[in-house]
Amino acid sequence: MVGMLTDNGSAYTARETRIFARQLGLKPCFKPIRNLQANGISEAFVHTIKRDSVSVSPLPDAHTALILLTGLIEDYNEHQPHSGLKMRSPREHRAMGSTTA
């Protein structure tokens, strides 16, 4: 199950939002309060997805966007090299047992 990392705002912690996320196959996850590193990581991920794919792909409806997003996340984790991970994908980095870049 894919996690949906958000802050602890009331819109994200609301029961209805958590139920909706689970219906989409997402596991609601909340970052620790005042965790600046998590903020930066989350914002960098969203920026990368927007820059590399969403802004150049046609999104006629929400269903198409969700399907596209699933593929984008898979590509981001499986294939896309990250400079902070010595040009490895996140899964390659984790598979090597690395805890630091």
Tab-separated table of N, CA, C and O in Angstrom:
chain	number	residue	atom	x	y	z
A	1	MET	N	0.854	-1.180	0.000
A	1	MET	CA	0.000	0.000	0.000
A	1	MET	C	0.895	1.237	0.000
A	1	MET	O	1.875	1.318	0.717
A	2	VAL	N	0.548	2.206	-0.812
A	2	VAL	CA	1.293	3.457	-0.920
A	2	VAL	C	0.861	4.384	0.205
A	2	VAL	O	-0.322	4.521	0.496
A	3	GLY	N	1.827	5.026	0.838
A	3	GLY	CA	1.528	5.969	1.902
A	3	GLY	C	1.235	7.352	1.369
A	3	GLY	O	1.786	7.770	0.358
A	4	MET	N	0.352	8.061	2.033
A	4	MET	CA	0.037	9.444	1.700
A	4	MET	C	0.550	10.289	2.868
A	4	MET	O	-0.088	10.380	3.910
A	5	LEU	N	1.741	10.884	2.704
A	5	LEU	CA	2.353	11.657	3.768
A	5	LEU	C	1.843	13.085	3.740
A	5	LEU	O	1.923	13.764	2.715
A	6	THR	N	1.285	13.525	4.856
A	6	THR	CA	0.784	14.894	4.965
A	6	THR	C	1.207	15.476	6.294
A	6	THR	O	1.734	14.781	7.165
A	7	ASP	N	0.940	16.776	6.433
A	7	ASP	CA	1.158	17.381	7.738
A	7	ASP	C	-0.047	17.060	8.623
A	7	ASP	O	-0.903	16.270	8.250
A	8	ASN	N	-0.105	17.665	9.772
A	8	ASN	CA	-1.161	17.339	10.725
A	8	ASN	C	-2.313	18.329	10.698
A	8	ASN	O	-3.038	18.476	11.678
A	9	GLY	N	-2.490	18.996	9.566
A	9	GLY	CA	-3.586	19.948	9.429
A	9	GLY	C	-4.940	19.256	9.521
A	9	GLY	O	-5.089	18.078	9.187
A	10	SER	N	-5.927	20.011	9.949
A	10	SER	CA	-7.251	19.421	10.170
A	10	SER	C	-7.858	18.846	8.892
A	10	SER	O	-8.591	17.863	8.944
A	11	ALA	N	-7.535	19.431	7.734
A	11	ALA	CA	-8.075	18.904	6.476
A	11	ALA	C	-7.551	17.497	6.188
A	11	ALA	O	-8.243	16.679	5.590
A	12	TYR	N	-6.319	17.218	6.631
A	12	TYR	CA	-5.706	15.916	6.350
A	12	TYR	C	-6.008	14.873	7.424
A	12	TYR	O	-6.029	13.686	7.148
A	13	THR	N	-6.211	15.320	8.651
A	13	THR	CA	-6.475	14.373	9.735
A	13	THR	C	-7.955	14.077	9.906
A	13	THR	O	-8.322	13.193	10.681
A	14	ALA	N	-8.794	14.780	9.167
A	14	ALA	CA	-10.240	14.568	9.265
A	14	ALA	C	-10.590	13.121	8.909
A	14	ALA	O	-9.996	12.514	8.013
A	15	ARG	N	-11.552	12.583	9.599
A	15	ARG	CA	-11.982	11.197	9.380
A	15	ARG	C	-12.355	10.957	7.920
A	15	ARG	O	-11.967	9.945	7.329
A	16	GLU	N	-13.078	11.888	7.328
A	16	GLU	CA	-13.515	11.735	5.937
A	16	GLU	C	-12.321	11.663	4.983
A	16	GLU	O	-12.326	10.883	4.032
A	17	THR	N	-11.290	12.454	5.234
A	17	THR	CA	-10.100	12.445	4.382
A	17	THR	C	-9.371	11.122	4.495
A	17	THR	O	-8.945	10.540	3.490
A	18	ARG	N	-9.231	10.619	5.715
A	18	ARG	CA	-8.549	9.344	5.919
A	18	ARG	C	-9.310	8.193	5.270
A	18	ARG	O	-8.718	7.316	4.646
A	19	ILE	N	-10.629	8.213	5.356
A	19	ILE	CA	-11.456	7.177	4.709
A	19	ILE	C	-11.292	7.256	3.192
A	19	ILE	O	-11.101	6.241	2.523
A	20	PHE	N	-11.353	8.476	2.649
A	20	PHE	CA	-11.202	8.665	1.205
A	20	PHE	C	-9.837	8.169	0.725
A	20	PHE	O	-9.734	7.494	-0.301
A	21	ALA	N	-8.786	8.479	1.481
A	21	ALA	CA	-7.442	8.017	1.115
A	21	ALA	C	-7.391	6.497	1.050
A	21	ALA	O	-6.847	5.925	0.094
A	22	ARG	N	-7.970	5.842	2.038
A	22	ARG	CA	-7.971	4.371	2.044
A	22	ARG	C	-8.762	3.806	0.865
A	22	ARG	O	-8.390	2.785	0.291
A	23	GLN	N	-9.850	4.480	0.490
A	23	GLN	CA	-10.632	4.033	-0.668
A	23	GLN	C	-9.811	4.130	-1.956
A	23	GLN	O	-10.034	3.370	-2.888
A	24	LEU	N	-8.856	5.067	-1.990
A	24	LEU	CA	-7.979	5.216	-3.152
A	24	LEU	C	-6.776	4.280	-3.091
A	24	LEU	O	-5.939	4.277	-3.983
A	25	GLY	N	-6.688	3.496	-2.013
A	25	GLY	CA	-5.558	2.586	-1.860
A	25	GLY	C	-4.346	3.246	-1.229
A	25	GLY	O	-3.228	2.761	-1.367
A	26	LEU	N	-4.543	4.361	-0.540
A	26	LEU	CA	-3.457	5.076	0.115
A	26	LEU	C	-3.530	4.896	1.618
A	26	LEU	O	-4.618	4.850	2.194
A	27	LYS	N	-2.381	4.791	2.251
A	27	LYS	CA	-2.333	4.688	3.705
A	27	LYS	C	-2.000	6.074	4.260
A	27	LYS	O	-0.909	6.595	4.014
A	28	PRO	N	-2.912	6.700	4.996
A	28	PRO	CA	-2.631	8.017	5.558
A	28	PRO	C	-1.463	7.954	6.547
A	28	PRO	O	-1.449	7.122	7.457
A	29	CYS	N	-0.460	8.790	6.317
A	29	CYS	CA	0.703	8.887	7.192
A	29	CYS	C	0.905	10.366	7.509
A	29	CYS	O	0.754	11.215	6.626
A	30	PHE	N	1.260	10.657	8.728
A	30	PHE	CA	1.409	12.045	9.138
A	30	PHE	C	2.827	12.287	9.624
A	30	PHE	O	3.371	11.509	10.394
A	31	LYS	N	3.409	13.375	9.150
A	31	LYS	CA	4.785	13.694	9.537
A	31	LYS	C	4.802	14.218	10.968
A	31	LYS	O	3.814	14.765	11.445
A	32	PRO	N	5.931	14.030	11.635
A	32	PRO	CA	6.038	14.570	12.991
A	32	PRO	C	5.876	16.094	12.986
A	32	PRO	O	6.284	16.765	12.042
A	33	ILE	N	5.301	16.608	14.023
A	33	ILE	CA	5.110	18.053	14.151
A	33	ILE	C	6.470	18.738	14.209
A	33	ILE	O	7.386	18.265	14.872
A	34	ARG	N	6.584	19.853	13.494
A	34	ARG	CA	7.803	20.672	13.436
A	34	ARG	C	9.003	19.912	12.897
A	34	ARG	O	10.127	20.108	13.338
A	35	ASN	N	8.789	19.026	11.937
A	35	ASN	CA	9.876	18.274	11.333
A	35	ASN	C	10.227	18.924	9.996
A	35	ASN	O	9.640	18.619	8.971
A	36	LEU	N	11.208	19.825	10.011
A	36	LEU	CA	11.563	20.571	8.803
A	36	LEU	C	12.144	19.673	7.725
A	36	LEU	O	11.945	19.917	6.540
A	37	GLN	N	12.858	18.623	8.101
A	37	GLN	CA	13.417	17.721	7.103
A	37	GLN	C	12.303	17.026	6.323
A	37	GLN	O	12.363	16.925	5.107
A	38	ALA	N	11.261	16.571	7.016
A	38	ALA	CA	10.135	15.929	6.331
A	38	ALA	C	9.440	16.918	5.406
A	38	ALA	O	9.030	16.557	4.306
A	39	ASN	N	9.310	18.172	5.834
A	39	ASN	CA	8.720	19.192	4.961
A	39	ASN	C	9.515	19.321	3.671
A	39	ASN	O	8.959	19.345	2.584
A	40	GLY	N	10.819	19.414	3.797
A	40	GLY	CA	11.671	19.576	2.622
A	40	GLY	C	11.610	18.394	1.682
A	40	GLY	O	11.544	18.545	0.467
A	41	ILE	N	11.617	17.202	2.243
A	41	ILE	CA	11.550	15.987	1.429
A	41	ILE	C	10.217	15.919	0.688
A	41	ILE	O	10.175	15.633	-0.510
A	42	SER	N	9.132	16.187	1.395
A	42	SER	CA	7.804	16.151	0.777
A	42	SER	C	7.686	17.187	-0.329
A	42	SER	O	7.188	16.892	-1.424
A	43	GLU	N	8.141	18.406	-0.066
A	43	GLU	CA	8.051	19.462	-1.069
A	43	GLU	C	8.923	19.164	-2.280
A	43	GLU	O	8.528	19.420	-3.419
A	44	ALA	N	10.107	18.597	-2.058
A	44	ALA	CA	10.987	18.239	-3.179
A	44	ALA	C	10.337	17.165	-4.048
A	44	ALA	O	10.411	17.221	-5.280
A	45	PHE	N	9.687	16.179	-3.421
A	45	PHE	CA	9.024	15.117	-4.169
A	45	PHE	C	7.898	15.684	-5.030
A	45	PHE	O	7.798	15.396	-6.223
A	46	VAL	N	7.051	16.514	-4.435
A	46	VAL	CA	5.939	17.114	-5.177
A	46	VAL	C	6.470	17.967	-6.322
A	46	VAL	O	5.970	17.898	-7.451
A	47	HIS	N	7.500	18.744	-6.067
A	47	HIS	CA	8.086	19.591	-7.115
A	47	HIS	C	8.615	18.726	-8.272
A	47	HIS	O	8.397	19.030	-9.443
A	48	THR	N	9.298	17.640	-7.943
A	48	THR	CA	9.846	16.749	-8.975
A	48	THR	C	8.735	16.141	-9.817
A	48	THR	O	8.821	16.119	-11.055
A	49	ILE	N	7.696	15.645	-9.186
A	49	ILE	CA	6.579	15.047	-9.929
A	49	ILE	C	5.932	16.089	-10.839
A	49	ILE	O	5.669	15.825	-12.016
A	50	LYS	N	5.688	17.281	-10.310
A	50	LYS	CA	5.072	18.334	-11.125
A	50	LYS	C	5.962	18.713	-12.293
A	50	LYS	O	5.510	18.827	-13.431
A	51	ARG	N	7.249	18.928	-12.023
A	51	ARG	CA	8.181	19.383	-13.060
A	51	ARG	C	8.364	18.337	-14.152
A	51	ARG	O	8.327	18.654	-15.335
A	52	ASP	N	8.577	17.094	-13.773
A	52	ASP	CA	8.956	16.072	-14.736
A	52	ASP	C	7.799	15.416	-15.464
A	52	ASP	O	7.985	14.874	-16.539
A	53	SER	N	6.611	15.442	-14.892
A	53	SER	CA	5.558	14.654	-15.509
A	53	SER	C	4.202	15.323	-15.566
A	53	SER	O	3.614	15.422	-16.636
A	54	VAL	N	3.693	15.752	-14.453
A	54	VAL	CA	2.324	16.245	-14.422
A	54	VAL	C	2.138	17.461	-15.318
A	54	VAL	O	1.147	17.563	-16.032
A	55	SER	N	3.112	18.368	-15.314
A	55	SER	CA	2.965	19.597	-16.101
A	55	SER	C	2.998	19.346	-17.608
A	55	SER	O	2.558	20.189	-18.377
A	56	VAL	N	3.489	18.194	-18.039
A	56	VAL	CA	3.578	17.907	-19.471
A	56	VAL	C	2.639	16.793	-19.922
A	56	VAL	O	2.673	16.387	-21.072
A	57	SER	N	1.803	16.294	-19.028
A	57	SER	CA	0.893	15.198	-19.357
A	57	SER	C	-0.550	15.680	-19.359
A	57	SER	O	-0.942	16.445	-18.487
A	58	PRO	N	-1.338	15.231	-20.329
A	58	PRO	CA	-2.750	15.602	-20.324
A	58	PRO	C	-3.489	14.903	-19.177
A	58	PRO	O	-3.304	13.719	-18.948
A	59	LEU	N	-4.276	15.667	-18.438
A	59	LEU	CA	-5.035	15.129	-17.311
A	59	LEU	C	-6.506	15.507	-17.477
A	59	LEU	O	-6.990	16.446	-16.860
A	60	PRO	N	-7.245	14.761	-18.284
A	60	PRO	CA	-8.633	15.130	-18.563
A	60	PRO	C	-9.593	14.936	-17.383
A	60	PRO	O	-10.640	15.562	-17.339
A	61	ASP	N	-9.211	14.051	-16.434
A	61	ASP	CA	-10.104	13.808	-15.299
A	61	ASP	C	-9.307	13.232	-14.132
A	61	ASP	O	-8.133	12.883	-14.278
A	62	ALA	N	-9.959	13.148	-12.972
A	62	ALA	CA	-9.288	12.684	-11.753
A	62	ALA	C	-8.823	11.233	-11.878
A	62	ALA	O	-7.748	10.877	-11.405
A	63	HIS	N	-9.614	10.395	-12.515
A	63	HIS	CA	-9.249	8.981	-12.673
A	63	HIS	C	-7.939	8.859	-13.453
A	63	HIS	O	-7.035	8.118	-13.056
A	64	THR	N	-7.821	9.594	-14.541
A	64	THR	CA	-6.594	9.576	-15.341
A	64	THR	C	-5.415	10.088	-14.521
A	64	THR	O	-4.320	9.529	-14.576
A	65	ALA	N	-5.634	11.145	-13.738
A	65	ALA	CA	-4.566	11.705	-12.907
A	65	ALA	C	-4.076	10.682	-11.885
A	65	ALA	O	-2.866	10.543	-11.666
A	66	LEU	N	-4.982	9.954	-11.252
A	66	LEU	CA	-4.584	8.953	-10.262
A	66	LEU	C	-3.804	7.812	-10.897
A	66	LEU	O	-2.830	7.321	-10.334
A	67	ILE	N	-4.227	7.371	-12.071
A	67	ILE	CA	-3.501	6.313	-12.777
A	67	ILE	C	-2.101	6.799	-13.135
A	67	ILE	O	-1.114	6.092	-12.926
A	68	LEU	N	-2.008	8.019	-13.657
A	68	LEU	CA	-0.715	8.584	-14.019
A	68	LEU	C	0.170	8.728	-12.781
A	68	LEU	O	1.353	8.380	-12.808
A	69	LEU	N	-0.394	9.191	-11.695
A	69	LEU	CA	0.369	9.392	-10.480
A	69	LEU	C	0.964	8.087	-9.959
A	69	LEU	O	2.114	8.044	-9.511
A	70	THR	N	0.219	7.004	-10.045
A	70	THR	CA	0.725	5.697	-9.618
A	70	THR	C	1.975	5.327	-10.404
A	70	THR	O	2.981	4.902	-9.829
A	71	GLY	N	1.932	5.511	-11.707
A	71	GLY	CA	3.096	5.219	-12.543
A	71	GLY	C	4.262	6.148	-12.256
A	71	GLY	O	5.420	5.725	-12.246
A	72	LEU	N	3.972	7.416	-12.002
A	72	LEU	CA	5.030	8.382	-11.703
A	72	LEU	C	5.744	8.037	-10.405
A	72	LEU	O	6.970	8.121	-10.317
A	73	ILE	N	4.987	7.651	-9.400
A	73	ILE	CA	5.588	7.291	-8.116
A	73	ILE	C	6.444	6.037	-8.269
A	73	ILE	O	7.548	5.956	-7.727
A	74	GLU	N	5.951	5.082	-9.027
A	74	GLU	CA	6.722	3.862	-9.271
A	74	GLU	C	8.036	4.191	-9.980
A	74	GLU	O	9.108	3.719	-9.585
A	75	ASP	N	7.982	5.015	-11.006
A	75	ASP	CA	9.184	5.410	-11.729
A	75	ASP	C	10.148	6.172	-10.818
A	75	ASP	O	11.356	5.934	-10.830
A	76	TYR	N	9.612	7.078	-10.017
A	76	TYR	CA	10.427	7.878	-9.095
A	76	TYR	C	11.196	6.977	-8.133
A	76	TYR	O	12.373	7.198	-7.867
A	77	ASN	N	10.550	5.936	-7.631
A	77	ASN	CA	11.190	5.043	-6.660
A	77	ASN	C	12.050	3.958	-7.289
A	77	ASN	O	13.039	3.536	-6.704
A	78	GLU	N	11.674	3.474	-8.470
A	78	GLU	CA	12.366	2.343	-9.089
A	78	GLU	C	13.503	2.732	-10.028
A	78	GLU	O	14.532	2.073	-10.039
A	79	HIS	N	13.295	3.781	-10.829
A	79	HIS	CA	14.207	4.015	-11.938
A	79	HIS	C	14.928	5.361	-11.916
A	79	HIS	O	16.038	5.453	-12.420
A	80	GLN	N	14.309	6.375	-11.392
A	80	GLN	CA	14.869	7.719	-11.488
A	80	GLN	C	16.078	7.874	-10.565
A	80	GLN	O	15.973	7.707	-9.356
A	81	PRO	N	17.260	8.206	-11.141
A	81	PRO	CA	18.435	8.405	-10.285
A	81	PRO	C	18.324	9.718	-9.507
A	81	PRO	O	17.789	10.701	-10.007
A	82	HIS	N	18.807	9.697	-8.272
A	82	HIS	CA	18.761	10.871	-7.406
A	82	HIS	C	20.189	11.250	-7.030
A	82	HIS	O	20.946	10.407	-6.538
A	83	SER	N	20.531	12.505	-7.228
A	83	SER	CA	21.897	12.937	-6.925
A	83	SER	C	22.218	12.757	-5.451
A	83	SER	O	23.343	12.417	-5.089
A	84	GLY	N	21.255	12.965	-4.577
A	84	GLY	CA	21.481	12.804	-3.147
A	84	GLY	C	21.680	11.352	-2.725
A	84	GLY	O	22.089	11.078	-1.592
A	85	LEU	N	21.402	10.410	-3.635
A	85	LEU	CA	21.571	8.983	-3.349
A	85	LEU	C	22.666	8.387	-4.224
A	85	LEU	O	22.637	7.209	-4.568
A	86	LYS	N	23.619	9.239	-4.605
A	86	LYS	CA	24.748	8.818	-5.448
A	86	LYS	C	24.260	8.233	-6.768
A	86	LYS	O	24.730	7.210	-7.235
A	87	MET	N	23.277	8.916	-7.365
A	87	MET	CA	22.693	8.573	-8.661
A	87	MET	C	22.049	7.183	-8.690
A	87	MET	O	22.010	6.511	-9.704
A	88	ARG	N	21.517	6.780	-7.545
A	88	ARG	CA	20.731	5.549	-7.470
A	88	ARG	C	19.279	5.925	-7.250
A	88	ARG	O	18.958	6.995	-6.748
A	89	SER	N	18.386	4.999	-7.598
A	89	SER	CA	16.971	5.207	-7.276
A	89	SER	C	16.785	4.927	-5.786
A	89	SER	O	17.623	4.260	-5.164
A	90	PRO	N	15.697	5.411	-5.188
A	90	PRO	CA	15.467	5.114	-3.775
A	90	PRO	C	15.457	3.620	-3.461
A	90	PRO	O	16.000	3.198	-2.445
A	91	ARG	N	14.877	2.798	-4.326
A	91	ARG	CA	14.848	1.354	-4.052
A	91	ARG	C	16.239	0.742	-4.153
A	91	ARG	O	16.599	-0.138	-3.374
A	92	GLU	N	17.050	1.215	-5.119
A	92	GLU	CA	18.423	0.724	-5.205
A	92	GLU	C	19.195	1.119	-3.948
A	92	GLU	O	19.956	0.315	-3.402
A	93	HIS	N	18.979	2.333	-3.510
A	93	HIS	CA	19.659	2.839	-2.313
A	93	HIS	C	19.296	1.995	-1.081
A	93	HIS	O	20.165	1.582	-0.324
A	94	ARG	N	18.003	1.725	-0.909
A	94	ARG	CA	17.552	0.920	0.230
A	94	ARG	C	18.050	-0.520	0.119
A	94	ARG	O	18.400	-1.145	1.112
A	95	ALA	N	18.076	-1.062	-1.097
A	95	ALA	CA	18.521	-2.434	-1.299
A	95	ALA	C	19.982	-2.615	-0.921
A	95	ALA	O	20.388	-3.697	-0.487
A	96	MET	N	20.759	-1.560	-1.046
A	96	MET	CA	22.168	-1.638	-0.688
A	96	MET	C	22.367	-1.505	0.819
A	96	MET	O	23.496	-1.569	1.304
A	97	GLY	N	21.271	-1.279	1.546
A	97	GLY	CA	21.370	-1.158	2.993
A	97	GLY	C	21.932	0.170	3.448
A	97	GLY	O	22.361	0.320	4.573
A	98	SER	N	21.899	1.156	2.553
A	98	SER	CA	22.445	2.465	2.886
A	98	SER	C	21.454	3.244	3.731
A	98	SER	O	20.257	3.234	3.473
A	99	THR	N	21.966	3.929	4.716
A	99	THR	CA	21.116	4.813	5.520
A	99	THR	C	21.477	6.258	5.297
A	99	THR	O	20.766	7.140	5.702
A	100	THR	N	22.592	6.498	4.640
A	100	THR	CA	22.981	7.867	4.293
A	100	THR	C	23.370	7.916	2.841
A	100	THR	O	23.706	6.907	2.235
A	101	ALA	N	23.334	9.110	2.278
A	101	ALA	CA	23.631	9.276	0.854
A	101	ALA	C	25.082	9.169	0.544
A	101	ALA	O	26.008	9.252	1.162
